[in-house]
């Protein structure tokens, strides 16, 4: 176990001083969404296995499992020295129903959420606190102003944004430095490469790709293993009907390249993301130890510039069938006054 730990590089995430493991762990799936929630003891054992593999950067959010994920993560991380782990959590999404995502970014809601997350996680501070989705009805300067106060009070160490536009990133960064931006980034989702990635590098903001394995697609979800009926991706545009059949062709192409590099397809896809820069820290999640080991093994896959180009060209974005999100998923503001206080 000790030998595995030494193989996990540590990197600076952003320019504000946060150091994390080069590979993070996304905890969302332990509380449902992609599968049924795992029993608490199983979730804790997976988080422990991730730590034993050298992963120290754990990602959760108050909306995951309706607060249950933060509680689970808090229980699991109690077993490790606090100074050796970096906890990232998020606020801002109040609820997701049908194709609607309700969001709040008011200062009072920011503070209420932070206090509740600290209680659920059982910690005195949050290493990286993200605004999960931007509330366009509240000036980002107001939201950031409250986050800045939380930093000054020692309740939050670093501030992050998720799924934010270039203009929002610049305006937020002017109020208080942003340490990390969490965005979807994988072989079949590369929207951020043209404008967002250069902007982050200009401002010294680290990049945290979520769904780096295409919501499990590059791990064989819907191809080598069937999708659970209760899975969020069972109705995802890229996993259904003709789109899935077209995307399977891309999967087969990448399988050939994985053979060439003597690794699994998931390792190839994750290695591609890892090789996008020292400031890039993907956070794949899983409910299975064998998948966790596979993900950690991706760090051993070495790719040259020519390899990266070959892999990118094997999966041209214009050939990916279906949008990256539900076509009609819209974020809308929600009245804080109508929202019960977050549960502890």
mmCIF file with all atom_site columns, C-alpha atoms in Angstrom, residues 21-127:
data_model
loop_
_atom_site.group_PDB
_atom_site.id
_atom_site.type_symbol
_atom_site.label_atom_id
_atom_site.label_alt_id
_atom_site.label_comp_id
_atom_site.label_asym_id
_atom_site.label_entity_id
_atom_site.label_seq_id
_atom_site.pdbx_PDB_ins_code
_atom_site.Cartn_x
_atom_site.Cartn_y
_atom_site.Cartn_z
_atom_site.occupancy
_atom_site.B_iso_or_equiv
_atom_site.pdbx_formal_charge
_atom_site.auth_seq_id
_atom_site.auth_comp_id
_atom_site.auth_asym_id
_atom_site.auth_atom_id
_atom_site.pdbx_PDB_model_num
ATOM 1   C CA . UNK A 1 21  ? -3.318  14.509 -5.523  1.00 0.00 ? 21  UNK A CA 1
ATOM 2   C CA . UNK A 1 22  ? -3.072  14.515 -9.347  1.00 0.00 ? 22  UNK A CA 1
ATOM 3   C CA . UNK A 1 23  ? -6.154  12.305 -9.405  1.00 0.00 ? 23  UNK A CA 1
ATOM 4   C CA . UNK A 1 24  ? -9.170  13.165 -7.275  1.00 0.00 ? 24  UNK A CA 1
ATOM 5   C CA . UNK A 1 25  ? -12.194 11.087 -6.344  1.00 0.00 ? 25  UNK A CA 1
ATOM 6   C CA . UNK A 1 26  ? -15.757 12.145 -7.169  1.00 0.00 ? 26  UNK A CA 1
ATOM 7   C CA . UNK A 1 27  ? -17.996 10.829 -4.387  1.00 0.00 ? 27  UNK A CA 1
ATOM 8   C CA . UNK A 1 28  ? -21.397 11.605 -5.971  1.00 0.00 ? 28  UNK A CA 1
ATOM 9   C CA . UNK A 1 29  ? -22.060 8.098  -7.311  1.00 0.00 ? 29  UNK A CA 1
ATOM 10  C CA . UNK A 1 30  ? -21.801 6.548  -3.852  1.00 0.00 ? 30  UNK A CA 1
ATOM 11  C CA . UNK A 1 31  ? -25.164 8.150  -3.018  1.00 0.00 ? 31  UNK A CA 1
ATOM 12  C CA . UNK A 1 32  ? -27.029 7.238  -6.191  1.00 0.00 ? 32  UNK A CA 1
ATOM 13  C CA . UNK A 1 33  ? -27.561 9.099  -9.506  1.00 0.00 ? 33  UNK A CA 1
ATOM 14  C CA . UNK A 1 34  ? -25.644 6.593  -11.667 1.00 0.00 ? 34  UNK A CA 1
ATOM 15  C CA . UNK A 1 35  ? -26.605 3.506  -9.653  1.00 0.00 ? 35  UNK A CA 1
ATOM 16  C CA . UNK A 1 36  ? -28.506 2.755  -6.476  1.00 0.00 ? 36  UNK A CA 1
ATOM 17  C CA . UNK A 1 37  ? -26.813 4.244  -3.397  1.00 0.00 ? 37  UNK A CA 1
ATOM 18  C CA . UNK A 1 38  ? -24.241 1.876  -1.917  1.00 0.00 ? 38  UNK A CA 1
ATOM 19  C CA . UNK A 1 39  ? -24.508 0.844  1.758   1.00 0.00 ? 39  UNK A CA 1
ATOM 20  C CA . UNK A 1 40  ? -22.655 3.215  4.068   1.00 0.00 ? 40  UNK A CA 1
ATOM 21  C CA . UNK A 1 41  ? -19.949 0.693  4.972   1.00 0.00 ? 41  UNK A CA 1
ATOM 22  C CA . UNK A 1 42  ? -19.267 0.049  1.277   1.00 0.00 ? 42  UNK A CA 1
ATOM 23  C CA . UNK A 1 43  ? -19.015 3.767  0.526   1.00 0.00 ? 43  UNK A CA 1
ATOM 24  C CA . UNK A 1 44  ? -16.608 4.247  3.419   1.00 0.00 ? 44  UNK A CA 1
ATOM 25  C CA . UNK A 1 45  ? -14.480 1.283  2.291   1.00 0.00 ? 45  UNK A CA 1
ATOM 26  C CA . UNK A 1 46  ? -14.209 2.717  -1.249  1.00 0.00 ? 46  UNK A CA 1
ATOM 27  C CA . UNK A 1 47  ? -13.151 6.150  0.036   1.00 0.00 ? 47  UNK A CA 1
ATOM 28  C CA . UNK A 1 48  ? -10.591 4.430  2.292   1.00 0.00 ? 48  UNK A CA 1
ATOM 29  C CA . UNK A 1 49  ? -9.270  2.422  -0.667  1.00 0.00 ? 49  UNK A CA 1
ATOM 30  C CA . UNK A 1 50  ? -8.937  5.662  -2.649  1.00 0.00 ? 50  UNK A CA 1
ATOM 31  C CA . UNK A 1 51  ? -6.915  7.225  0.184   1.00 0.00 ? 51  UNK A CA 1
ATOM 32  C CA . UNK A 1 52  ? -4.742  4.095  0.415   1.00 0.00 ? 52  UNK A CA 1
ATOM 33  C CA . UNK A 1 53  ? -4.053  4.506  -3.314  1.00 0.00 ? 53  UNK A CA 1
ATOM 34  C CA . UNK A 1 54  ? -2.704  8.002  -2.689  1.00 0.00 ? 54  UNK A CA 1
ATOM 35  C CA . UNK A 1 55  ? -5.831  10.013 -3.525  1.00 0.00 ? 55  UNK A CA 1
ATOM 36  C CA . UNK A 1 56  ? -6.280  12.896 -1.062  1.00 0.00 ? 56  UNK A CA 1
ATOM 37  C CA . UNK A 1 57  ? -8.724  15.118 -2.987  1.00 0.00 ? 57  UNK A CA 1
ATOM 38  C CA . UNK A 1 58  ? -12.380 14.187 -2.415  1.00 0.00 ? 58  UNK A CA 1
ATOM 39  C CA . UNK A 1 59  ? -15.302 15.911 -4.137  1.00 0.00 ? 59  UNK A CA 1
ATOM 40  C CA . UNK A 1 60  ? -18.881 16.072 -2.898  1.00 0.00 ? 60  UNK A CA 1
ATOM 41  C CA . UNK A 1 61  ? -21.822 18.547 -2.824  1.00 0.00 ? 61  UNK A CA 1
ATOM 42  C CA . UNK A 1 62  ? -24.812 19.309 -0.626  1.00 0.00 ? 62  UNK A CA 1
ATOM 43  C CA . UNK A 1 63  ? -27.245 18.232 -3.370  1.00 0.00 ? 63  UNK A CA 1
ATOM 44  C CA . UNK A 1 64  ? -25.746 14.738 -3.768  1.00 0.00 ? 64  UNK A CA 1
ATOM 45  C CA . UNK A 1 65  ? -28.065 12.227 -2.164  1.00 0.00 ? 65  UNK A CA 1
ATOM 46  C CA . UNK A 1 66  ? -30.002 15.123 -0.591  1.00 0.00 ? 66  UNK A CA 1
ATOM 47  C CA . UNK A 1 67  ? -27.165 15.802 1.899   1.00 0.00 ? 67  UNK A CA 1
ATOM 48  C CA . UNK A 1 68  ? -26.385 12.104 2.443   1.00 0.00 ? 68  UNK A CA 1
ATOM 49  C CA . UNK A 1 69  ? -23.175 12.205 0.417   1.00 0.00 ? 69  UNK A CA 1
ATOM 50  C CA . UNK A 1 70  ? -21.576 14.859 2.599   1.00 0.00 ? 70  UNK A CA 1
ATOM 51  C CA . UNK A 1 71  ? -22.463 12.851 5.712   1.00 0.00 ? 71  UNK A CA 1
ATOM 52  C CA . UNK A 1 72  ? -20.914 9.712  4.191   1.00 0.00 ? 72  UNK A CA 1
ATOM 53  C CA . UNK A 1 73  ? -17.763 11.553 3.109   1.00 0.00 ? 73  UNK A CA 1
ATOM 54  C CA . UNK A 1 74  ? -17.459 13.142 6.541   1.00 0.00 ? 74  UNK A CA 1
ATOM 55  C CA . UNK A 1 75  ? -17.658 9.758  8.272   1.00 0.00 ? 75  UNK A CA 1
ATOM 56  C CA . UNK A 1 76  ? -15.111 8.198  5.917   1.00 0.00 ? 76  UNK A CA 1
ATOM 57  C CA . UNK A 1 77  ? -12.596 11.023 6.104   1.00 0.00 ? 77  UNK A CA 1
ATOM 58  C CA . UNK A 1 78  ? -12.696 11.053 9.916   1.00 0.00 ? 78  UNK A CA 1
ATOM 59  C CA . UNK A 1 79  ? -10.330 8.050  9.678   1.00 0.00 ? 79  UNK A CA 1
ATOM 60  C CA . UNK A 1 80  ? -7.532  10.088 8.094   1.00 0.00 ? 80  UNK A CA 1
ATOM 61  C CA . UNK A 1 81  ? -5.364  12.983 9.330   1.00 0.00 ? 81  UNK A CA 1
ATOM 62  C CA . UNK A 1 82  ? -7.297  16.156 8.451   1.00 0.00 ? 82  UNK A CA 1
ATOM 63  C CA . UNK A 1 83  ? -4.186  17.933 7.163   1.00 0.00 ? 83  UNK A CA 1
ATOM 64  C CA . UNK A 1 84  ? -3.550  15.151 4.627   1.00 0.00 ? 84  UNK A CA 1
ATOM 65  C CA . UNK A 1 85  ? -6.896  15.390 2.834   1.00 0.00 ? 85  UNK A CA 1
ATOM 66  C CA . UNK A 1 86  ? -8.518  18.088 0.722   1.00 0.00 ? 86  UNK A CA 1
ATOM 67  C CA . UNK A 1 87  ? -12.304 18.237 0.837   1.00 0.00 ? 87  UNK A CA 1
ATOM 68  C CA . UNK A 1 88  ? -14.194 19.953 -1.974  1.00 0.00 ? 88  UNK A CA 1
ATOM 69  C CA . UNK A 1 89  ? -17.917 20.526 -1.683  1.00 0.00 ? 89  UNK A CA 1
ATOM 70  C CA . UNK A 1 90  ? -20.449 22.665 -3.499  1.00 0.00 ? 90  UNK A CA 1
ATOM 71  C CA . UNK A 1 91  ? -23.546 24.787 -2.897  1.00 0.00 ? 91  UNK A CA 1
ATOM 72  C CA . UNK A 1 92  ? -26.096 26.449 -5.136  1.00 0.00 ? 92  UNK A CA 1
ATOM 73  C CA . UNK A 1 93  ? -28.281 23.720 -6.660  1.00 0.00 ? 93  UNK A CA 1
ATOM 74  C CA . UNK A 1 94  ? -31.459 23.554 -4.594  1.00 0.00 ? 94  UNK A CA 1
ATOM 75  C CA . UNK A 1 95  ? -33.213 20.825 -6.504  1.00 0.00 ? 95  UNK A CA 1
ATOM 76  C CA . UNK A 1 96  ? -33.298 19.024 -9.825  1.00 0.00 ? 96  UNK A CA 1
ATOM 77  C CA . UNK A 1 97  ? -36.683 17.941 -11.111 1.00 0.00 ? 97  UNK A CA 1
ATOM 78  C CA . UNK A 1 98  ? -37.638 16.858 -14.616 1.00 0.00 ? 98  UNK A CA 1
ATOM 79  C CA . UNK A 1 99  ? -35.485 19.121 -16.804 1.00 0.00 ? 99  UNK A CA 1
ATOM 80  C CA . UNK A 1 100 ? -35.303 21.995 -14.337 1.00 0.00 ? 100 UNK A CA 1
ATOM 81  C CA . UNK A 1 101 ? -32.412 22.853 -12.054 1.00 0.00 ? 101 UNK A CA 1
ATOM 82  C CA . UNK A 1 102 ? -33.246 25.388 -9.334  1.00 0.00 ? 102 UNK A CA 1
ATOM 83  C CA . UNK A 1 103 ? -30.282 27.452 -8.132  1.00 0.00 ? 103 UNK A CA 1
ATOM 84  C CA . UNK A 1 104 ? -29.667 30.096 -5.446  1.00 0.00 ? 104 UNK A CA 1
ATOM 85  C CA . UNK A 1 105 ? -26.643 32.360 -5.095  1.00 0.00 ? 105 UNK A CA 1
ATOM 86  C CA . UNK A 1 106 ? -27.741 34.922 -2.519  1.00 0.00 ? 106 UNK A CA 1
ATOM 87  C CA . UNK A 1 107 ? -25.240 35.802 0.241   1.00 0.00 ? 107 UNK A CA 1
ATOM 88  C CA . UNK A 1 108 ? -27.509 34.478 3.014   1.00 0.00 ? 108 UNK A CA 1
ATOM 89  C CA . UNK A 1 109 ? -27.960 31.177 1.185   1.00 0.00 ? 109 UNK A CA 1
ATOM 90  C CA . UNK A 1 110 ? -24.196 30.853 0.626   1.00 0.00 ? 110 UNK A CA 1
ATOM 91  C CA . UNK A 1 111 ? -23.597 31.227 4.370   1.00 0.00 ? 111 UNK A CA 1
ATOM 92  C CA . UNK A 1 112 ? -26.443 28.883 5.379   1.00 0.00 ? 112 UNK A CA 1
ATOM 93  C CA . UNK A 1 113 ? -25.154 26.203 3.013   1.00 0.00 ? 113 UNK A CA 1
ATOM 94  C CA . UNK A 1 114 ? -21.570 26.540 4.211   1.00 0.00 ? 114 UNK A CA 1
ATOM 95  C CA . UNK A 1 115 ? -22.550 26.214 7.866   1.00 0.00 ? 115 UNK A CA 1
ATOM 96  C CA . UNK A 1 116 ? -24.689 23.152 7.084   1.00 0.00 ? 116 UNK A CA 1
ATOM 97  C CA . UNK A 1 117 ? -21.933 21.492 5.017   1.00 0.00 ? 117 UNK A CA 1
ATOM 98  C CA . UNK A 1 118 ? -19.389 22.033 7.805   1.00 0.00 ? 118 UNK A CA 1
ATOM 99  C CA . UNK A 1 119 ? -21.782 20.278 10.200  1.00 0.00 ? 119 UNK A CA 1
ATOM 100 C CA . UNK A 1 120 ? -22.489 17.341 7.892   1.00 0.00 ? 120 UNK A CA 1
ATOM 101 C CA . UNK A 1 121 ? -18.828 16.862 7.024   1.00 0.00 ? 121 UNK A CA 1
ATOM 102 C CA . UNK A 1 122 ? -17.824 17.239 10.655  1.00 0.00 ? 122 UNK A CA 1
ATOM 103 C CA . UNK A 1 123 ? -14.950 19.604 9.857   1.00 0.00 ? 123 UNK A CA 1
ATOM 104 C CA . UNK A 1 124 ? -13.924 23.107 10.884  1.00 0.00 ? 124 UNK A CA 1
ATOM 105 C CA . UNK A 1 125 ? -13.123 24.248 7.367   1.00 0.00 ? 125 UNK A CA 1
ATOM 106 C CA . UNK A 1 126 ? -13.750 23.296 3.742   1.00 0.00 ? 126 UNK A CA 1
ATOM 107 C CA . UNK A 1 127 ? -10.617 23.170 1.600   1.00 0.00 ? 127 UNK A CA 1
#
